[in-house]
PDB file of N, CA and C in Angstrom:
ATOM      1  N   MET A  38      17.288   2.982   5.975  1.00 60.00           N
ATOM      2  CA  MET A  38      17.556   4.362   5.641  1.00 60.00           C
ATOM      3  C   MET A  38      16.393   4.905   4.811  1.00 60.00           C
ATOM      4  N   PRO A  39      15.802   6.002   5.223  1.00 64.00           N
ATOM      5  CA  PRO A  39      14.678   6.538   4.457  1.00 64.00           C
ATOM      6  C   PRO A  39      15.111   7.063   3.097  1.00 64.00           C
ATOM      7  N   GLN A  40      14.202   6.965   2.158  1.00 63.00           N
ATOM      8  CA  GLN A  40      14.442   7.483   0.824  1.00 63.00           C
ATOM      9  C   GLN A  40      14.017   8.944   0.793  1.00 63.00           C
ATOM     10  N   HIS A  41      14.693   9.745  -0.049  1.00 68.00           N
ATOM     11  CA  HIS A  41      14.358  11.170  -0.135  1.00 68.00           C
ATOM     12  C   HIS A  41      12.969  11.358  -0.715  1.00 68.00           C
ATOM     13  N   GLN A  42      12.659  10.611  -1.736  1.00 78.00           N
ATOM     14  CA  GLN A  42      11.331  10.665  -2.345  1.00 78.00           C
ATOM     15  C   GLN A  42      10.578   9.394  -1.964  1.00 78.00           C
ATOM     16  N   PRO A  43       9.355   9.524  -1.492  1.00 80.00           N
ATOM     17  CA  PRO A  43       8.597   8.315  -1.164  1.00 80.00           C
ATOM     18  C   PRO A  43       8.397   7.457  -2.404  1.00 80.00           C
ATOM     19  N   ARG A  44       8.457   6.164  -2.232  1.00 87.00           N
ATOM     20  CA  ARG A  44       8.178   5.259  -3.342  1.00 87.00           C
ATOM     21  C   ARG A  44       6.677   5.015  -3.385  1.00 87.00           C
ATOM     22  N   GLN A  45       6.210   4.527  -4.494  1.00 90.00           N
ATOM     23  CA  GLN A  45       4.801   4.192  -4.630  1.00 90.00           C
ATOM     24  C   GLN A  45       4.522   2.935  -3.815  1.00 90.00           C
ATOM     25  N   LEU A  46       3.599   3.018  -2.871  1.00 92.00           N
ATOM     26  CA  LEU A  46       3.237   1.842  -2.085  1.00 92.00           C
ATOM     27  C   LEU A  46       2.510   0.846  -2.979  1.00 92.00           C
ATOM     28  N   THR A  47       2.732  -0.443  -2.738  1.00 91.00           N
ATOM     29  CA  THR A  47       1.987  -1.462  -3.460  1.00 91.00           C
ATOM     30  C   THR A  47       0.533  -1.406  -2.998  1.00 91.00           C
ATOM     31  N   PRO A  48      -0.395  -1.959  -3.762  1.00 90.00           N
ATOM     32  CA  PRO A  48      -1.798  -1.967  -3.321  1.00 90.00           C
ATOM     33  C   PRO A  48      -1.990  -2.643  -1.959  1.00 90.00           C
ATOM     34  N   ILE A  49      -1.234  -3.701  -1.704  1.00 91.00           N
ATOM     35  CA  ILE A  49      -1.344  -4.398  -0.415  1.00 91.00           C
ATOM     36  C   ILE A  49      -0.806  -3.520   0.707  1.00 91.00           C
ATOM     37  N   GLU A  50       0.352  -2.880   0.477  1.00 93.00           N
ATOM     38  CA  GLU A  50       0.902  -1.974   1.493  1.00 93.00           C
ATOM     39  C   GLU A  50      -0.055  -0.815   1.759  1.00 93.00           C
ATOM     40  N   ASN A  51      -0.628  -0.296   0.698  1.00 92.00           N
ATOM     41  CA  ASN A  51      -1.559   0.812   0.842  1.00 92.00           C
ATOM     42  C   ASN A  51      -2.765   0.408   1.692  1.00 92.00           C
ATOM     43  N   GLU A  52      -3.300  -0.775   1.453  1.00 91.00           N
ATOM     44  CA  GLU A  52      -4.425  -1.282   2.244  1.00 91.00           C
ATOM     45  C   GLU A  52      -4.016  -1.474   3.706  1.00 91.00           C
ATOM     46  N   ARG A  53      -2.833  -2.018   3.917  1.00 93.00           N
ATOM     47  CA  ARG A  53      -2.357  -2.230   5.295  1.00 93.00           C
ATOM     48  C   ARG A  53      -2.171  -0.903   6.019  1.00 93.00           C
ATOM     49  N   CYS A  54      -1.598   0.090   5.340  1.00 94.00           N
ATOM     50  CA  CYS A  54      -1.400   1.413   5.948  1.00 94.00           C
ATOM     51  C   CYS A  54      -2.737   2.055   6.294  1.00 94.00           C
ATOM     52  N   SER A  55      -3.690   1.957   5.382  1.00 92.00           N
ATOM     53  CA  SER A  55      -5.021   2.504   5.647  1.00 92.00           C
ATOM     54  C   SER A  55      -5.665   1.832   6.848  1.00 92.00           C
ATOM     55  N   THR A  56      -5.488   0.518   6.941  1.00 93.00           N
ATOM     56  CA  THR A  56      -6.064  -0.237   8.047  1.00 93.00           C
ATOM     57  C   THR A  56      -5.396   0.130   9.364  1.00 93.00           C
ATOM     58  N   VAL A  57      -4.074   0.317   9.343  1.00 95.00           N
ATOM     59  CA  VAL A  57      -3.368   0.739  10.558  1.00 95.00           C
ATOM     60  C   VAL A  57      -3.897   2.095  11.015  1.00 95.00           C
ATOM     61  N   ARG A  58      -4.034   3.031  10.080  1.00 94.00           N
ATOM     62  CA  ARG A  58      -4.552   4.366  10.441  1.00 94.00           C
ATOM     63  C   ARG A  58      -5.970   4.260  11.021  1.00 94.00           C
ATOM     64  N   ALA A  59      -6.811   3.445  10.383  1.00 92.00           N
ATOM     65  CA  ALA A  59      -8.195   3.281  10.855  1.00 92.00           C
ATOM     66  C   ALA A  59      -8.229   2.671  12.250  1.00 92.00           C
ATOM     67  N   ASN A  60      -7.385   1.680  12.483  1.00 93.00           N
ATOM     68  CA  ASN A  60      -7.353   1.039  13.802  1.00 93.00           C
ATOM     69  C   ASN A  60      -6.770   1.963  14.869  1.00 93.00           C
ATOM     70  N   MET A  61      -5.808   2.791  14.488  1.00 95.00           N
ATOM     71  CA  MET A  61      -5.278   3.771  15.442  1.00 95.00           C
ATOM     72  C   MET A  61      -6.381   4.735  15.866  1.00 95.00           C
ATOM     73  N   GLU A  62      -7.154   5.198  14.893  1.00 93.00           N
ATOM     74  CA  GLU A  62      -8.248   6.112  15.200  1.00 93.00           C
ATOM     75  C   GLU A  62      -9.305   5.414  16.059  1.00 93.00           C
ATOM     76  N   ARG A  63      -9.606   4.187  15.710  1.00 92.00           N
ATOM     77  CA  ARG A  63     -10.609   3.415  16.436  1.00 92.00           C
ATOM     78  C   ARG A  63     -10.203   3.205  17.898  1.00 92.00           C
ATOM     79  N   ALA A  64      -8.909   3.002  18.123  1.00 93.00           N
ATOM     80  CA  ALA A  64      -8.400   2.755  19.479  1.00 93.00           C
ATOM     81  C   ALA A  64      -7.971   4.059  20.169  1.00 93.00           C
ATOM     82  N   THR A  65      -8.154   5.173  19.498  1.00 95.00           N
ATOM     83  CA  THR A  65      -7.686   6.482  19.971  1.00 95.00           C
ATOM     84  C   THR A  65      -6.215   6.445  20.389  1.00 95.00           C
ATOM     85  N   ILE A  66      -5.414   5.859  19.519  1.00 95.00           N
ATOM     86  CA  ILE A  66      -3.962   5.794  19.713  1.00 95.00           C
ATOM     87  C   ILE A  66      -3.330   6.768  18.731  1.00 95.00           C
ATOM     88  N   SER A  67      -2.566   7.709  19.256  1.00 96.00           N
ATOM     89  CA  SER A  67      -1.918   8.717  18.409  1.00 96.00           C
ATOM     90  C   SER A  67      -0.570   8.194  17.909  1.00 96.00           C
ATOM     91  N   TYR A  68       0.007   8.942  16.977  1.00 96.00           N
ATOM     92  CA  TYR A  68       1.363   8.607  16.508  1.00 96.00           C
ATOM     93  C   TYR A  68       2.326   8.627  17.699  1.00 96.00           C
ATOM     94  N   GLY A  69       2.122   9.592  18.596  1.00 95.00           N
ATOM     95  CA  GLY A  69       2.975   9.695  19.781  1.00 95.00           C
ATOM     96  C   GLY A  69       2.854   8.477  20.682  1.00 95.00           C
ATOM     97  N   ASP A  70       1.632   7.984  20.870  1.00 96.00           N
ATOM     98  CA  ASP A  70       1.418   6.782  21.691  1.00 96.00           C
ATOM     99  C   ASP A  70       2.106   5.570  21.070  1.00 96.00           C
ATOM    100  N   LEU A  71       1.929   5.418  19.756  1.00 96.00           N
ATOM    101  CA  LEU A  71       2.537   4.290  19.054  1.00 96.00           C
ATOM    102  C   LEU A  71       4.060   4.391  19.092  1.00 96.00           C
ATOM    103  N   ALA A  72       4.573   5.591  18.881  1.00 96.00           N
ATOM    104  CA  ALA A  72       6.027   5.817  18.924  1.00 96.00           C
ATOM    105  C   ALA A  72       6.583   5.499  20.305  1.00 96.00           C
ATOM    106  N   GLU A  73       5.878   5.913  21.339  1.00 97.00           N
ATOM    107  CA  GLU A  73       6.329   5.650  22.705  1.00 97.00           C
ATOM    108  C   GLU A  73       6.342   4.153  23.001  1.00 97.00           C
ATOM    109  N   HIS A  74       5.314   3.447  22.546  1.00 96.00           N
ATOM    110  CA  HIS A  74       5.254   2.005  22.781  1.00 96.00           C
ATOM    111  C   HIS A  74       6.443   1.274  22.140  1.00 96.00           C
ATOM    112  N   PHE A  75       6.780   1.652  20.910  1.00 97.00           N
ATOM    113  CA  PHE A  75       7.869   0.984  20.185  1.00 97.00           C
ATOM    114  C   PHE A  75       9.226   1.652  20.398  1.00 97.00           C
ATOM    115  N   ASN A  76       9.234   2.736  21.170  1.00 97.00           N
ATOM    116  CA  ASN A  76      10.473   3.463  21.443  1.00 97.00           C
ATOM    117  C   ASN A  76      11.128   3.950  20.143  1.00 97.00           C
ATOM    118  N   ILE A  77      10.295   4.525  19.276  1.00 96.00           N
ATOM    119  CA  ILE A  77      10.759   5.094  18.008  1.00 96.00           C
ATOM    120  C   ILE A  77      10.202   6.504  17.904  1.00 96.00           C
ATOM    121  N   SER A  78      10.588   7.228  16.860  1.00 96.00           N
ATOM    122  CA  SER A  78      10.081   8.590  16.676  1.00 96.00           C
ATOM    123  C   SER A  78       8.776   8.560  15.873  1.00 96.00           C
ATOM    124  N   LYS A  79       8.007   9.632  15.998  1.00 96.00           N
ATOM    125  CA  LYS A  79       6.787   9.770  15.207  1.00 96.00           C
ATOM    126  C   LYS A  79       7.145   9.856  13.715  1.00 96.00           C
ATOM    127  N   THR A  80       8.318  10.386  13.431  1.00 94.00           N
ATOM    128  CA  THR A  80       8.770  10.476  12.045  1.00 94.00           C
ATOM    129  C   THR A  80       8.925   9.094  11.432  1.00 94.00           C
ATOM    130  N   THR A  81       9.425   8.145  12.201  1.00 95.00           N
ATOM    131  CA  THR A  81       9.567   6.771  11.704  1.00 95.00           C
ATOM    132  C   THR A  81       8.210   6.224  11.298  1.00 95.00           C
ATOM    133  N   ILE A  82       7.192   6.461  12.115  1.00 96.00           N
ATOM    134  CA  ILE A  82       5.848   5.978  11.788  1.00 96.00           C
ATOM    135  C   ILE A  82       5.353   6.633  10.498  1.00 96.00           C
ATOM    136  N   THR A  83       5.557   7.931  10.383  1.00 94.00           N
ATOM    137  CA  THR A  83       5.157   8.643   9.172  1.00 94.00           C
ATOM    138  C   THR A  83       5.876   8.081   7.955  1.00 94.00           C
ATOM    139  N   PHE A  84       7.171   7.829   8.082  1.00 94.00           N
ATOM    140  CA  PHE A  84       7.948   7.282   6.967  1.00 94.00           C
ATOM    141  C   PHE A  84       7.453   5.899   6.564  1.00 94.00           C
ATOM    142  N   VAL A  85       7.083   5.071   7.536  1.00 95.00           N
ATOM    143  CA  VAL A  85       6.552   3.735   7.228  1.00 95.00           C
ATOM    144  C   VAL A  85       5.247   3.869   6.445  1.00 95.00           C
ATOM    145  N   LEU A  86       4.362   4.739   6.911  1.00 95.00           N
ATOM    146  CA  LEU A  86       3.033   4.855   6.321  1.00 95.00           C
ATOM    147  C   LEU A  86       3.005   5.619   4.999  1.00 95.00           C
ATOM    148  N   THR A  87       4.116   6.237   4.627  1.00 93.00           N
ATOM    149  CA  THR A  87       4.155   7.001   3.377  1.00 93.00           C
ATOM    150  C   THR A  87       5.130   6.427   2.346  1.00 93.00           C
ATOM    151  N   GLY A  88       5.746   5.294   2.625  1.00 91.00           N
ATOM    152  CA  GLY A  88       6.594   4.647   1.627  1.00 91.00           C
ATOM    153  C   GLY A  88       8.009   5.159   1.546  1.00 91.00           C
ATOM    154  N   ARG A  89       8.536   5.683   2.621  1.00 93.00           N
ATOM    155  CA  ARG A  89       9.923   6.175   2.579  1.00 93.00           C
ATOM    156  C   ARG A  89      10.942   5.099   2.960  1.00 93.00           C
ATOM    157  N   TYR A  90      10.465   3.937   3.351  1.00 93.00           N
ATOM    158  CA  TYR A  90      11.363   2.822   3.663  1.00 93.00           C
ATOM    159  C   TYR A  90      11.198   1.736   2.613  1.00 93.00           C
ATOM    160  N   SER A  91      12.142   0.807   2.581  1.00 91.00           N
ATOM    161  CA  SER A  91      12.082  -0.309   1.633  1.00 91.00           C
ATOM    162  C   SER A  91      10.850  -1.161   1.922  1.00 91.00           C
ATOM    163  N   GLU A  92      10.468  -1.989   0.965  1.00 93.00           N
ATOM    164  CA  GLU A  92       9.316  -2.874   1.143  1.00 93.00           C
ATOM    165  C   GLU A  92       9.512  -3.784   2.351  1.00 93.00           C
ATOM    166  N   GLU A  93      10.725  -4.300   2.510  1.00 95.00           N
ATOM    167  CA  GLU A  93      11.006  -5.213   3.613  1.00 95.00           C
ATOM    168  C   GLU A  93      10.845  -4.530   4.973  1.00 95.00           C
ATOM    169  N   LEU A  94      11.421  -3.345   5.108  1.00 95.00           N
ATOM    170  CA  LEU A  94      11.323  -2.619   6.375  1.00 95.00           C
ATOM    171  C   LEU A  94       9.893  -2.152   6.637  1.00 95.00           C
ATOM    172  N   THR A  95       9.213  -1.710   5.587  1.00 95.00           N
ATOM    173  CA  THR A  95       7.809  -1.309   5.722  1.00 95.00           C
ATOM    174  C   THR A  95       6.972  -2.488   6.199  1.00 95.00           C
ATOM    175  N   ASP A  96       7.177  -3.650   5.604  1.00 96.00           N
ATOM    176  CA  ASP A  96       6.431  -4.852   6.005  1.00 96.00           C
ATOM    177  C   ASP A  96       6.691  -5.201   7.469  1.00 96.00           C
ATOM    178  N   THR A  97       7.936  -5.125   7.887  1.00 96.00           N
ATOM    179  CA  THR A  97       8.295  -5.432   9.268  1.00 96.00           C
ATOM    180  C   THR A  97       7.570  -4.517  10.243  1.00 96.00           C
ATOM    181  N   TRP A  98       7.616  -3.203   9.971  1.00 97.00           N
ATOM    182  CA  TRP A  98       6.958  -2.255  10.872  1.00 97.00           C
ATOM    183  C   TRP A  98       5.441  -2.403  10.840  1.00 97.00           C
ATOM    184  N   LEU A  99       4.871  -2.581   9.660  1.00 96.00           N
ATOM    185  CA  LEU A  99       3.416  -2.734   9.582  1.00 96.00           C
ATOM    186  C   LEU A  99       2.949  -3.965  10.355  1.00 96.00           C
ATOM    187  N   THR A 100       3.709  -5.047  10.269  1.00 95.00           N
ATOM    188  CA  THR A 100       3.365  -6.261  11.023  1.00 95.00           C
ATOM    189  C   THR A 100       3.363  -5.980  12.516  1.00 95.00           C
ATOM    190  N   GLN A 101       4.366  -5.250  12.990  1.00 97.00           N
ATOM    191  CA  GLN A 101       4.424  -4.915  14.421  1.00 97.00           C
ATOM    192  C   GLN A 101       3.278  -3.999  14.827  1.00 97.00           C
ATOM    193  N   PHE A 102       2.979  -2.991  13.998  1.00 97.00           N
ATOM    194  CA  PHE A 102       1.868  -2.082  14.305  1.00 97.00           C
ATOM    195  C   PHE A 102       0.551  -2.849  14.345  1.00 97.00           C
ATOM    196  N   GLU A 103       0.348  -3.724  13.343  1.00 94.00           N
ATOM    197  CA  GLU A 103      -0.897  -4.492  13.278  1.00 94.00           C
ATOM    198  C   GLU A 103      -1.061  -5.389  14.495  1.00 94.00           C
ATOM    199  N   PHE A 104       0.004  -6.043  14.903  1.00 95.00           N
ATOM    200  CA  PHE A 104      -0.071  -6.929  16.068  1.00 95.00           C
ATOM    201  C   PHE A 104      -0.419  -6.136  17.324  1.00 95.00           C
ATOM    202  N   TYR A 105       0.253  -5.021  17.530  1.00 96.00           N
ATOM    203  CA  TYR A 105      -0.002  -4.183  18.703  1.00 96.00           C
ATOM    204  C   TYR A 105      -1.451  -3.688  18.707  1.00 96.00           C
ATOM    205  N   LEU A 106      -1.913  -3.199  17.574  1.00 95.00           N
ATOM    206  CA  LEU A 106      -3.276  -2.679  17.495  1.00 95.00           C
ATOM    207  C   LEU A 106      -4.316  -3.781  17.680  1.00 95.00           C
ATOM    208  N   SER A 107      -4.022  -4.975  17.174  1.00 93.00           N
ATOM    209  CA  SER A 107      -4.980  -6.082  17.367  1.00 93.00           C
ATOM    210  C   SER A 107      -5.090  -6.449  18.835  1.00 93.00           C
ATOM    211  N   LYS A 108      -3.993  -6.350  19.573  1.00 94.00           N
ATOM    212  CA  LYS A 108      -4.031  -6.626  21.020  1.00 94.00           C
ATOM    213  C   LYS A 108      -4.789  -5.526  21.756  1.00 94.00           C
ATOM    214  N   GLN A 109      -4.662  -4.285  21.305  1.00 93.00           N
ATOM    215  CA  GLN A 109      -5.354  -3.179  21.943  1.00 93.00           C
ATOM    216  C   GLN A 109      -6.863  -3.222  21.685  1.00 93.00           C
ATOM    217  N   LEU A 110      -7.242  -3.612  20.469  1.00 92.00           N
ATOM    218  CA  LEU A 110      -8.655  -3.570  20.088  1.00 92.00           C
ATOM    219  C   LEU A 110      -9.399  -4.886  20.283  1.00 92.00           C
ATOM    220  N   GLY A 111      -8.682  -5.986  20.330  1.00 89.00           N
ATOM    221  CA  GLY A 111      -9.354  -7.285  20.469  1.00 89.00           C
ATOM    222  C   GLY A 111     -10.280  -7.543  19.288  1.00 89.00           C
ATOM    223  N   VAL A 112     -11.539  -7.883  19.572  1.00 83.00           N
ATOM    224  CA  VAL A 112     -12.484  -8.231  18.512  1.00 83.00           C
ATOM    225  C   VAL A 112     -12.896  -7.024  17.673  1.00 83.00           C
ATOM    226  N   ARG A 113     -12.620  -5.814  18.134  1.00 84.00           N
ATOM    227  CA  ARG A 113     -12.969  -4.615  17.364  1.00 84.00           C
ATOM    228  C   ARG A 113     -11.921  -4.283  16.305  1.00 84.00           C
ATOM    229  N   TYR A 114     -10.858  -5.071  16.208  1.00 84.00           N
ATOM    230  CA  TYR A 114      -9.779  -4.825  15.247  1.00 84.00           C
ATOM    231  C   TYR A 114     -10.297  -5.008  13.819  1.00 84.00           C
ATOM    232  N   ILE A 115      -9.996  -4.049  12.956  1.00 85.00           N
ATOM    233  CA  ILE A 115     -10.381  -4.133  11.540  1.00 85.00           C
ATOM    234  C   ILE A 115      -9.261  -4.845  10.785  1.00 85.00           C
ATOM    235  N   GLN A 116      -9.610  -5.906  10.072  1.00 81.00           N
ATOM    236  CA  GLN A 116      -8.631  -6.642   9.260  1.00 81.00           C
ATOM    237  C   GLN A 116      -8.483  -5.981   7.897  1.00 81.00           C
ATOM    238  N   PRO A 117      -7.270  -5.984   7.335  1.00 76.00           N
ATOM    239  CA  PRO A 117      -7.114  -5.486   5.950  1.00 76.00           C
ATOM    240  C   PRO A 117      -7.937  -6.354   4.987  1.00 76.00           C
ATOM    241  N   TYR A 118      -8.465  -5.761   3.945  1.00 73.00           N
ATOM    242  CA  TYR A 118      -9.291  -6.475   2.969  1.00 73.00           C
ATOM    243  C   TYR A 118      -8.529  -6.516   1.638  1.00 73.00           C
ATOM    244  N   PHE A 119      -8.122  -7.717   1.242  1.00 65.00           N
ATOM    245  CA  PHE A 119      -7.283  -7.859   0.048  1.00 65.00           C
ATOM    246  C   PHE A 119      -8.004  -8.490  -1.136  1.00 65.00           C
ATOM    247  N   ASN A 120      -9.230  -8.944  -0.991  1.00 62.00           N
ATOM    248  CA  ASN A 120      -9.900  -9.693  -2.051  1.00 62.00           C
ATOM    249  C   ASN A 120     -10.107  -8.898  -3.328  1.00 62.00           C
ATOM    250  N   ASP A 121     -10.204  -7.593  -3.241  1.00 59.00           N
ATOM    251  CA  ASP A 121     -10.429  -6.798  -4.445  1.00 59.00           C
ATOM    252  C   ASP A 121      -9.154  -6.228  -5.046  1.00 59.00           C
ATOM    253  N   LEU A 122      -8.003  -6.666  -4.562  1.00 51.00           N
ATOM    254  CA  LEU A 122      -6.740  -6.119  -5.057  1.00 51.00           C
ATOM    255  C   LEU A 122      -6.142  -6.918  -6.212  1.00 51.00           C
ATOM    256  N   ASP A 123      -6.636  -8.114  -6.456  1.00 49.00           N
ATOM    257  CA  ASP A 123      -6.083  -8.937  -7.549  1.00 49.00           C
ATOM    258  C   ASP A 123      -6.843  -8.752  -8.832  1.00 49.00           C
TER     259      ASP A 123
END
């Protein structure tokens, strides 16, 4: 269930969301394309990327988005960079 006010994304979630957006742009995949692939609404994608879902649900969706995008991009896939977050 989405929250009325977005929660603050953790630094790791924020990095993952940024990477998903970058990979979508790199693969020229729109929110509509991603929504169609997963049979969800574009609003669901927006809610995931803006922190309107719980950490657990956000993690689940981000993992699915990352896997799909890595298959679409192959070696051109950008990995999230976490070394500077600690």
